[in-house]
Amino acid sequence: MELTTESVVALSKAIAIFGTGLATAWGEKVIGAAAIGAMVENESLFGKALILTVLPETIVIFGLVVALMM
């Protein structure tokens, strides 16, 4: 099986998106569990918990930018 330049670039793009998606999912899982635990004790932390839960989404945006630049 011979790898062409196009296939290597496509594989690199897939790895960039997959890696950032996996990291984002793991980050949101950890932050979401901690946020729910904090909101059980103090309901006024909802706004901060929501912002912290959304922050890992920037990782996927960076991965998308890298994939589009390839």
CSV table of N, CA and C in Angstrom, one decimal:
chain,number,residue,atom,x,y,z
A,1,MET,N,0.8,-1.2,0.0
A,1,MET,CA,0.0,0.0,0.0
A,1,MET,C,0.9,1.2,0.0
A,2,GLU,N,0.7,2.1,-1.0
A,2,GLU,CA,1.5,3.2,-1.1
A,2,GLU,C,0.8,4.5,-0.6
A,3,LEU,N,1.4,5.2,0.2
A,3,LEU,CA,0.8,6.5,0.7
A,3,LEU,C,1.2,7.6,-0.2
A,4,THR,N,0.2,8.3,-0.6
A,4,THR,CA,0.4,9.5,-1.4
A,4,THR,C,0.4,10.7,-0.5
A,5,THR,N,0.7,11.8,-1.1
A,5,THR,CA,0.8,13.1,-0.3
A,5,THR,C,-0.6,13.5,0.1
A,6,GLU,N,-1.6,13.3,-0.7
A,6,GLU,CA,-3.0,13.6,-0.4
A,6,GLU,C,-3.5,12.7,0.8
A,7,SER,N,-3.2,11.5,0.8
A,7,SER,CA,-3.6,10.6,1.8
A,7,SER,C,-3.0,10.9,3.2
A,8,VAL,N,-1.7,11.3,3.1
A,8,VAL,CA,-1.0,11.7,4.3
A,8,VAL,C,-1.6,13.0,4.9
A,9,VAL,N,-1.9,13.9,4.1
A,9,VAL,CA,-2.5,15.2,4.5
A,9,VAL,C,-3.9,14.9,5.1
A,10,ALA,N,-4.7,14.0,4.4
A,10,ALA,CA,-6.0,13.7,4.9
A,10,ALA,C,-5.9,13.0,6.3
A,11,LEU,N,-5.0,12.1,6.4
A,11,LEU,CA,-4.8,11.4,7.7
A,11,LEU,C,-4.4,12.4,8.8
A,12,SER,N,-3.5,13.3,8.5
A,12,SER,CA,-3.1,14.3,9.4
A,12,SER,C,-4.2,15.2,9.9
A,13,LYS,N,-5.1,15.6,9.0
A,13,LYS,CA,-6.3,16.3,9.3
A,13,LYS,C,-7.2,15.6,10.2
A,14,ALA,N,-7.4,14.3,9.9
A,14,ALA,CA,-8.3,13.4,10.8
A,14,ALA,C,-7.7,13.3,12.2
A,15,ILE,N,-6.4,13.1,12.3
A,15,ILE,CA,-5.8,13.0,13.6
A,15,ILE,C,-5.9,14.3,14.4
A,16,ALA,N,-5.8,15.4,13.7
A,16,ALA,CA,-5.9,16.7,14.4
A,16,ALA,C,-7.3,16.9,14.9
A,17,ILE,N,-8.3,16.6,14.1
A,17,ILE,CA,-9.7,16.8,14.6
A,17,ILE,C,-10.0,15.7,15.7
A,18,PHE,N,-9.6,14.5,15.5
A,18,PHE,CA,-9.9,13.4,16.4
A,18,PHE,C,-9.2,13.7,17.8
A,19,GLY,N,-8.0,14.1,17.8
A,19,GLY,CA,-7.3,14.4,19.0
A,19,GLY,C,-7.9,15.5,19.8
A,20,THR,N,-8.2,16.6,19.1
A,20,THR,CA,-8.8,17.7,19.8
A,20,THR,C,-10.2,17.4,20.3
A,21,GLY,N,-11.0,16.6,19.5
A,21,GLY,CA,-12.3,16.2,19.9
A,21,GLY,C,-12.3,15.3,21.2
A,22,LEU,N,-11.3,14.4,21.2
A,22,LEU,CA,-11.1,13.5,22.4
A,22,LEU,C,-10.7,14.3,23.6
A,23,ALA,N,-9.8,15.3,23.4
A,23,ALA,CA,-9.4,16.1,24.6
A,23,ALA,C,-10.5,16.9,25.1
A,24,THR,N,-11.3,17.5,24.2
A,24,THR,CA,-12.5,18.3,24.6
A,24,THR,C,-13.5,17.5,25.4
A,25,ALA,N,-13.8,16.3,24.9
A,25,ALA,CA,-14.8,15.4,25.5
A,25,ALA,C,-14.3,15.1,27.0
A,26,TRP,N,-13.0,14.7,27.1
A,26,TRP,CA,-12.5,14.4,28.4
A,26,TRP,C,-12.5,15.6,29.3
A,27,GLY,N,-12.1,16.8,28.8
A,27,GLY,CA,-12.2,18.0,29.6
A,27,GLY,C,-13.6,18.4,30.1
A,28,GLU,N,-14.5,18.3,29.2
A,28,GLU,CA,-15.9,18.6,29.5
A,28,GLU,C,-16.5,17.6,30.5
A,29,LYS,N,-16.1,16.4,30.4
A,29,LYS,CA,-16.5,15.4,31.4
A,29,LYS,C,-16.0,15.7,32.8
A,30,VAL,N,-14.8,16.0,32.9
A,30,VAL,CA,-14.2,16.3,34.2
A,30,VAL,C,-14.8,17.6,34.8
A,31,ILE,N,-14.8,18.7,33.9
A,31,ILE,CA,-15.4,19.9,34.4
A,31,ILE,C,-16.8,19.9,34.7
A,32,GLY,N,-17.6,19.1,33.9
A,32,GLY,CA,-19.0,19.0,34.1
A,32,GLY,C,-19.3,18.3,35.4
A,33,ALA,N,-18.6,17.2,35.7
A,33,ALA,CA,-18.8,16.5,37.0
A,33,ALA,C,-18.5,17.4,38.2
A,34,ALA,N,-17.4,18.2,38.1
A,34,ALA,CA,-17.1,19.1,39.2
A,34,ALA,C,-18.1,20.2,39.3
A,35,ALA,N,-18.6,20.7,38.2
A,35,ALA,CA,-19.5,21.8,38.2
A,35,ALA,C,-20.8,21.3,38.8
A,36,ILE,N,-21.3,20.2,38.5
A,36,ILE,CA,-22.5,19.6,39.1
A,36,ILE,C,-22.4,19.5,40.6
A,37,GLY,N,-21.2,19.0,41.0
A,37,GLY,CA,-20.9,18.8,42.5
A,37,GLY,C,-20.9,20.2,43.2
A,38,ALA,N,-20.3,21.2,42.5
A,38,ALA,CA,-20.3,22.5,43.1
A,38,ALA,C,-21.7,23.1,43.2
A,39,MET,N,-22.5,22.9,42.2
A,39,MET,CA,-23.8,23.5,42.2
A,39,MET,C,-24.8,22.9,43.2
A,40,VAL,N,-24.5,21.6,43.5
A,40,VAL,CA,-25.3,20.9,44.5
A,40,VAL,C,-25.1,21.7,45.9
A,41,GLU,N,-23.9,22.1,46.1
A,41,GLU,CA,-23.6,22.8,47.4
A,41,GLU,C,-24.0,24.2,47.4
A,42,ASN,N,-23.8,24.9,46.2
A,42,ASN,CA,-24.1,26.3,46.1
A,42,ASN,C,-24.7,26.6,44.7
A,43,GLU,N,-26.0,26.9,44.7
A,43,GLU,CA,-26.7,27.1,43.4
A,43,GLU,C,-26.2,28.4,42.7
A,44,SER,N,-25.6,29.3,43.4
A,44,SER,CA,-25.2,30.6,42.7
A,44,SER,C,-24.0,30.4,41.8
A,45,LEU,N,-23.4,29.2,41.8
A,45,LEU,CA,-22.2,29.0,41.0
A,45,LEU,C,-22.6,28.5,39.5
A,46,PHE,N,-23.9,28.6,39.2
A,46,PHE,CA,-24.3,28.1,37.9
A,46,PHE,C,-23.6,28.8,36.7
A,47,GLY,N,-23.6,30.2,36.8
A,47,GLY,CA,-23.0,30.9,35.7
A,47,GLY,C,-21.5,30.6,35.5
A,48,LYS,N,-20.7,30.5,36.6
A,48,LYS,CA,-19.3,30.2,36.5
A,48,LYS,C,-19.2,28.7,36.0
A,49,ALA,N,-20.0,27.8,36.4
A,49,ALA,CA,-19.9,26.4,36.0
A,49,ALA,C,-20.2,26.3,34.5
A,50,LEU,N,-21.2,27.1,34.0
A,50,LEU,CA,-21.5,27.1,32.6
A,50,LEU,C,-20.4,27.6,31.8
A,51,ILE,N,-19.8,28.7,32.2
A,51,ILE,CA,-18.6,29.2,31.4
A,51,ILE,C,-17.5,28.2,31.4
A,52,LEU,N,-17.2,27.6,32.6
A,52,LEU,CA,-16.1,26.7,32.6
A,52,LEU,C,-16.3,25.4,31.8
A,53,THR,N,-17.6,25.0,31.7
A,53,THR,CA,-17.9,23.9,30.9
A,53,THR,C,-17.8,24.1,29.4
A,54,VAL,N,-18.0,25.4,29.0
A,54,VAL,CA,-17.9,25.7,27.6
A,54,VAL,C,-16.5,26.0,27.1
A,55,LEU,N,-15.6,26.3,28.0
A,55,LEU,CA,-14.2,26.7,27.6
A,55,LEU,C,-13.5,25.6,26.9
A,56,PRO,N,-13.6,24.3,27.1
A,56,PRO,CA,-12.9,23.3,26.4
A,56,PRO,C,-13.2,23.3,24.9
A,57,GLU,N,-14.3,23.8,24.5
A,57,GLU,CA,-14.7,23.9,23.1
A,57,GLU,C,-13.7,24.6,22.2
A,58,THR,N,-12.9,25.5,22.8
A,58,THR,CA,-11.9,26.2,22.1
A,58,THR,C,-10.9,25.3,21.6
A,59,ILE,N,-10.7,24.2,22.2
A,59,ILE,CA,-9.7,23.2,21.8
A,59,ILE,C,-10.1,22.6,20.4
A,60,VAL,N,-11.3,22.3,20.2
A,60,VAL,CA,-11.8,21.8,19.0
A,60,VAL,C,-11.6,22.9,17.9
A,61,ILE,N,-11.9,24.1,18.2
A,61,ILE,CA,-11.7,25.2,17.2
A,61,ILE,C,-10.3,25.3,16.8
A,62,PHE,N,-9.3,25.1,17.7
A,62,PHE,CA,-7.9,25.2,17.4
A,62,PHE,C,-7.6,24.0,16.5
A,63,GLY,N,-8.1,22.8,16.7
A,63,GLY,CA,-7.9,21.6,15.9
A,63,GLY,C,-8.5,21.8,14.5
A,64,LEU,N,-9.6,22.5,14.4
A,64,LEU,CA,-10.2,22.8,13.1
A,64,LEU,C,-9.4,23.7,12.3
A,65,VAL,N,-8.9,24.7,13.0
A,65,VAL,CA,-8.0,25.7,12.3
A,65,VAL,C,-6.7,25.0,11.8
A,66,VAL,N,-6.1,24.2,12.6
A,66,VAL,CA,-4.9,23.5,12.1
A,66,VAL,C,-5.3,22.6,10.9
A,67,ALA,N,-6.4,21.9,11.0
A,67,ALA,CA,-6.8,21.0,9.9
A,67,ALA,C,-7.0,21.8,8.6
A,68,LEU,N,-7.6,23.0,8.7
A,68,LEU,CA,-7.9,23.8,7.6
A,68,LEU,C,-6.7,24.4,7.0
A,69,MET,N,-5.7,24.6,7.8
A,69,MET,CA,-4.4,25.2,7.4
A,69,MET,C,-3.5,24.2,6.6
A,70,MET,N,-3.8,22.9,6.8
A,70,MET,CA,-3.0,21.9,6.2
A,70,MET,C,-3.3,21.8,4.7
